[in-house]
PDB file of C-alpha atoms in Angstrom:
ATOM      1  CA  UNK V   1       1.814  16.563  37.180  1.00 45.00           C
ATOM      2  CA  UNK V   2       4.072  15.856  34.205  1.00 49.00           C
ATOM      3  CA  UNK V   3       3.228  16.791  30.675  1.00 55.00           C
ATOM      4  CA  UNK V   4       2.581  13.992  28.223  1.00 53.00           C
ATOM      5  CA  UNK V   5       4.710  14.302  25.130  1.00 53.00           C
ATOM      6  CA  UNK V   6       3.705  12.515  21.976  1.00 51.00           C
ATOM      7  CA  UNK V   7       6.231  12.076  19.241  1.00 56.00           C
ATOM      8  CA  UNK V   8       5.170  12.285  15.641  1.00 70.00           C
ATOM      9  CA  UNK V   9       7.079  10.325  13.066  1.00 78.00           C
ATOM     10  CA  UNK V  10       8.682  12.539  10.478  1.00 88.00           C
ATOM     11  CA  UNK V  11       7.682  11.669   6.905  1.00 92.00           C
ATOM     12  CA  UNK V  12      10.435  10.949   4.412  1.00 94.00           C
ATOM     13  CA  UNK V  13      10.159  12.918   1.158  1.00 97.00           C
ATOM     14  CA  UNK V  14      10.844  10.856  -1.971  1.00 97.00           C
ATOM     15  CA  UNK V  15      10.345  10.911  -5.721  1.00 97.00           C
ATOM     16  CA  UNK V  16       7.127   9.057  -6.478  1.00 97.00           C
ATOM     17  CA  UNK V  17       5.037   8.594  -9.592  1.00 97.00           C
ATOM     18  CA  UNK V  18       1.332   9.071 -10.177  1.00 96.00           C
ATOM     19  CA  UNK V  19      -0.089   8.153 -13.593  1.00 95.00           C
ATOM     20  CA  UNK V  20       3.347   8.450 -15.185  1.00 96.00           C
ATOM     21  CA  UNK V  21       4.161  11.841 -13.692  1.00 97.00           C
ATOM     22  CA  UNK V  22       6.840  12.519 -11.115  1.00 97.00           C
ATOM     23  CA  UNK V  23       5.502  13.654  -7.778  1.00 96.00           C
ATOM     24  CA  UNK V  24       7.167  14.404  -4.502  1.00 97.00           C
ATOM     25  CA  UNK V  25       5.442  12.255  -1.897  1.00 97.00           C
ATOM     26  CA  UNK V  26       5.937  11.881   1.838  1.00 98.00           C
ATOM     27  CA  UNK V  27       6.259   8.383   3.268  1.00 98.00           C
ATOM     28  CA  UNK V  28       5.847   6.917   6.727  1.00 97.00           C
ATOM     29  CA  UNK V  29       7.079   3.495   7.801  1.00 97.00           C
ATOM     30  CA  UNK V  30       4.240   1.066   8.525  1.00 96.00           C
ATOM     31  CA  UNK V  31       6.320  -2.099   9.016  1.00 94.00           C
ATOM     32  CA  UNK V  32      10.067  -2.617   8.963  1.00 94.00           C
ATOM     33  CA  UNK V  33      11.166  -1.967   5.391  1.00 95.00           C
ATOM     34  CA  UNK V  34       7.646  -0.995   4.240  1.00 97.00           C
ATOM     35  CA  UNK V  35       6.466   2.572   3.676  1.00 98.00           C
ATOM     36  CA  UNK V  36       3.301   4.245   2.408  1.00 98.00           C
ATOM     37  CA  UNK V  37       2.279   7.780   1.562  1.00 98.00           C
ATOM     38  CA  UNK V  38       1.664   9.475   4.910  1.00 97.00           C
ATOM     39  CA  UNK V  39      -2.154   9.551   4.753  1.00 97.00           C
ATOM     40  CA  UNK V  40      -2.351   5.948   3.513  1.00 98.00           C
ATOM     41  CA  UNK V  41       0.110   4.899   6.217  1.00 97.00           C
ATOM     42  CA  UNK V  42      -2.044   6.305   9.003  1.00 96.00           C
ATOM     43  CA  UNK V  43      -5.138   4.477   7.788  1.00 97.00           C
ATOM     44  CA  UNK V  44      -3.215   1.261   7.125  1.00 98.00           C
ATOM     45  CA  UNK V  45      -1.909   1.261  10.709  1.00 97.00           C
ATOM     46  CA  UNK V  46      -5.449   1.843  12.003  1.00 97.00           C
ATOM     47  CA  UNK V  47      -6.740  -0.963   9.782  1.00 98.00           C
ATOM     48  CA  UNK V  48      -3.992  -3.338  10.942  1.00 98.00           C
ATOM     49  CA  UNK V  49      -4.825  -2.568  14.579  1.00 97.00           C
ATOM     50  CA  UNK V  50      -8.537  -3.223  13.983  1.00 98.00           C
ATOM     51  CA  UNK V  51      -7.701  -6.506  12.276  1.00 98.00           C
ATOM     52  CA  UNK V  52      -5.441  -7.512  15.177  1.00 98.00           C
ATOM     53  CA  UNK V  53      -8.240  -6.729  17.638  1.00 98.00           C
ATOM     54  CA  UNK V  54     -10.369  -9.181  15.636  1.00 98.00           C
ATOM     55  CA  UNK V  55      -7.613 -11.815  15.823  1.00 98.00           C
ATOM     56  CA  UNK V  56      -6.370 -11.303  12.262  1.00 98.00           C
ATOM     57  CA  UNK V  57      -2.750 -10.448  11.507  1.00 97.00           C
ATOM     58  CA  UNK V  58      -2.052  -8.342   8.421  1.00 98.00           C
ATOM     59  CA  UNK V  59       1.460  -8.572   6.985  1.00 96.00           C
ATOM     60  CA  UNK V  60       2.707  -6.609   3.977  1.00 97.00           C
ATOM     61  CA  UNK V  61       4.595  -8.215   1.127  1.00 96.00           C
ATOM     62  CA  UNK V  62       4.955  -4.895  -0.693  1.00 97.00           C
ATOM     63  CA  UNK V  63       4.129  -1.222  -0.263  1.00 98.00           C
ATOM     64  CA  UNK V  64       5.896   1.834  -1.775  1.00 98.00           C
ATOM     65  CA  UNK V  65       8.246   0.944  -4.622  1.00 98.00           C
ATOM     66  CA  UNK V  66      11.049   3.082  -5.976  1.00 97.00           C
ATOM     67  CA  UNK V  67      11.550   3.248  -9.745  1.00 97.00           C
ATOM     68  CA  UNK V  68      14.372   0.681  -9.760  1.00 97.00           C
ATOM     69  CA  UNK V  69      12.256  -1.956  -8.006  1.00 97.00           C
ATOM     70  CA  UNK V  70       9.280  -1.329 -10.302  1.00 98.00           C
ATOM     71  CA  UNK V  71      11.496  -1.610 -13.379  1.00 98.00           C
ATOM     72  CA  UNK V  72      12.830  -4.950 -12.141  1.00 98.00           C
ATOM     73  CA  UNK V  73       9.345  -6.338 -11.410  1.00 97.00           C
ATOM     74  CA  UNK V  74       8.037  -5.143 -14.778  1.00 98.00           C
ATOM     75  CA  UNK V  75      10.949  -6.769 -16.612  1.00 98.00           C
ATOM     76  CA  UNK V  76      10.281 -10.075 -14.815  1.00 97.00           C
ATOM     77  CA  UNK V  77       6.639  -9.803 -15.862  1.00 97.00           C
ATOM     78  CA  UNK V  78       7.641  -9.176 -19.500  1.00 98.00           C
ATOM     79  CA  UNK V  79      10.059 -12.129 -19.346  1.00 97.00           C
ATOM     80  CA  UNK V  80       7.322 -14.415 -18.035  1.00 96.00           C
ATOM     81  CA  UNK V  81       9.207 -14.997 -14.783  1.00 97.00           C
ATOM     82  CA  UNK V  82       7.168 -12.715 -12.515  1.00 93.00           C
ATOM     83  CA  UNK V  83       3.675 -11.695 -11.532  1.00 91.00           C
ATOM     84  CA  UNK V  84       1.605  -9.025 -13.230  1.00 91.00           C
ATOM     85  CA  UNK V  85       3.370  -5.675 -12.799  1.00 95.00           C
ATOM     86  CA  UNK V  86       2.510  -2.199 -14.039  1.00 96.00           C
ATOM     87  CA  UNK V  87       4.748  -0.272 -16.388  1.00 97.00           C
ATOM     88  CA  UNK V  88       7.304   1.765 -14.400  1.00 98.00           C
ATOM     89  CA  UNK V  89       5.871   5.137 -13.459  1.00 97.00           C
ATOM     90  CA  UNK V  90       2.307   3.823 -13.600  1.00 97.00           C
ATOM     91  CA  UNK V  91       2.162   1.534 -10.557  1.00 97.00           C
ATOM     92  CA  UNK V  92       0.152   2.812  -7.614  1.00 97.00           C
ATOM     93  CA  UNK V  93       2.870   1.286  -5.440  1.00 98.00           C
ATOM     94  CA  UNK V  94       5.074   4.097  -6.773  1.00 98.00           C
ATOM     95  CA  UNK V  95       2.524   6.637  -5.561  1.00 98.00           C
ATOM     96  CA  UNK V  96       2.648   5.118  -2.078  1.00 98.00           C
ATOM     97  CA  UNK V  97      -1.024   4.090  -2.005  1.00 98.00           C
ATOM     98  CA  UNK V  98      -0.903   0.386  -2.952  1.00 98.00           C
ATOM     99  CA  UNK V  99      -0.163  -2.542  -0.676  1.00 98.00           C
ATOM    100  CA  UNK V 100       0.211  -6.247  -1.239  1.00 98.00           C
ATOM    101  CA  UNK V 101      -1.025  -8.002   1.889  1.00 98.00           C
ATOM    102  CA  UNK V 102      -0.206 -11.639   2.612  1.00 96.00           C
ATOM    103  CA  UNK V 103      -3.796 -12.873   2.438  1.00 95.00           C
ATOM    104  CA  UNK V 104      -3.257 -16.550   1.675  1.00 92.00           C
ATOM    105  CA  UNK V 105      -5.996 -16.362  -0.966  1.00 92.00           C
ATOM    106  CA  UNK V 106      -9.697 -15.601  -0.994  1.00 95.00           C
ATOM    107  CA  UNK V 107     -10.595 -18.336   1.498  1.00 96.00           C
ATOM    108  CA  UNK V 108      -8.342 -17.073   4.314  1.00 96.00           C
ATOM    109  CA  UNK V 109      -9.379 -15.236   7.474  1.00 97.00           C
ATOM    110  CA  UNK V 110      -7.189 -12.290   6.475  1.00 97.00           C
ATOM    111  CA  UNK V 111      -8.918 -11.942   3.111  1.00 98.00           C
ATOM    112  CA  UNK V 112     -12.382 -12.339   4.648  1.00 98.00           C
ATOM    113  CA  UNK V 113     -11.583  -9.631   7.196  1.00 98.00           C
ATOM    114  CA  UNK V 114     -10.248  -7.279   4.500  1.00 98.00           C
ATOM    115  CA  UNK V 115     -13.236  -7.925   2.223  1.00 98.00           C
ATOM    116  CA  UNK V 116     -15.587  -7.005   5.052  1.00 98.00           C
ATOM    117  CA  UNK V 117     -13.651  -4.141   6.622  1.00 98.00           C
ATOM    118  CA  UNK V 118     -10.959  -2.556   4.431  1.00 98.00           C
ATOM    119  CA  UNK V 119     -13.322  -0.002   2.888  1.00 96.00           C
ATOM    120  CA  UNK V 120     -13.924   1.528   6.334  1.00 96.00           C
ATOM    121  CA  UNK V 121     -10.242   2.508   6.256  1.00 97.00           C
ATOM    122  CA  UNK V 122     -10.237   3.701   2.642  1.00 97.00           C
ATOM    123  CA  UNK V 123      -8.683   0.555   1.130  1.00 98.00           C
ATOM    124  CA  UNK V 124     -10.261  -1.160  -1.856  1.00 97.00           C
ATOM    125  CA  UNK V 125      -9.292  -4.185  -3.918  1.00 96.00           C
ATOM    126  CA  UNK V 126      -8.500  -2.899  -7.405  1.00 95.00           C
ATOM    127  CA  UNK V 127      -6.991  -5.867  -9.284  1.00 93.00           C
ATOM    128  CA  UNK V 128      -9.558  -8.677  -9.620  1.00 92.00           C
ATOM    129  CA  UNK V 129      -6.907 -11.353 -10.203  1.00 92.00           C
ATOM    130  CA  UNK V 130      -4.913 -10.351  -7.087  1.00 94.00           C
ATOM    131  CA  UNK V 131      -6.669 -10.847  -3.743  1.00 96.00           C
ATOM    132  CA  UNK V 132      -3.563  -9.479  -2.028  1.00 96.00           C
ATOM    133  CA  UNK V 133      -3.533  -6.085  -3.811  1.00 97.00           C
ATOM    134  CA  UNK V 134      -5.357  -3.225  -2.039  1.00 98.00           C
ATOM    135  CA  UNK V 135      -5.186   0.515  -2.658  1.00 98.00           C
ATOM    136  CA  UNK V 136      -5.894   3.516  -0.490  1.00 98.00           C
ATOM    137  CA  UNK V 137      -8.727   5.323  -2.239  1.00 96.00           C
ATOM    138  CA  UNK V 138     -10.473   7.568   0.305  1.00 89.00           C
ATOM    139  CA  UNK V 139     -13.517   9.302  -1.023  1.00 79.00           C
ATOM    140  CA  UNK V 140     -14.319   6.492  -3.465  1.00 66.00           C
ATOM    141  CA  UNK V 141     -15.403   4.184  -0.663  1.00 56.00           C
ATOM    142  CA  UNK V 142     -14.771   4.197   3.049  1.00 51.00           C
ATOM    143  CA  UNK V 143     -13.194   7.181   4.780  1.00 54.00           C
ATOM    144  CA  UNK V 144     -12.842  10.707   3.574  1.00 47.00           C
ATOM    145  CA  UNK V 145      -9.731  12.632   4.477  1.00 45.00           C
TER     146      UNK V 145
END
């Protein structure tokens, strides 16, 4: 009988920001080019698998953002050429807990599935004007870690 070996992905340590303060956070890849804080990543992957089992595909448009990307998005917002964006250092994307999911709006199957199920995985919608923006907030609603 052969032993089963499971490999664990190794988190990548980066400089993140939480409420304007620098924090070292550990990221895991959840989709090519998209990373989340390790605990949020695990629950996002579980949520995506549950959605897929229900016939709903979840695709990320954004996840963790480094300071340079957040500065660029914030400047576009200030210029009137971009969407709402938090001041650099204050975006929950920079803490690795926020995701922008391609929902297609509040009438889509993806949004309906998220609205009915995301809390079970610790994700809540936190920006009323953005049906695509969800944040990992365990303990507030949904899972506790």
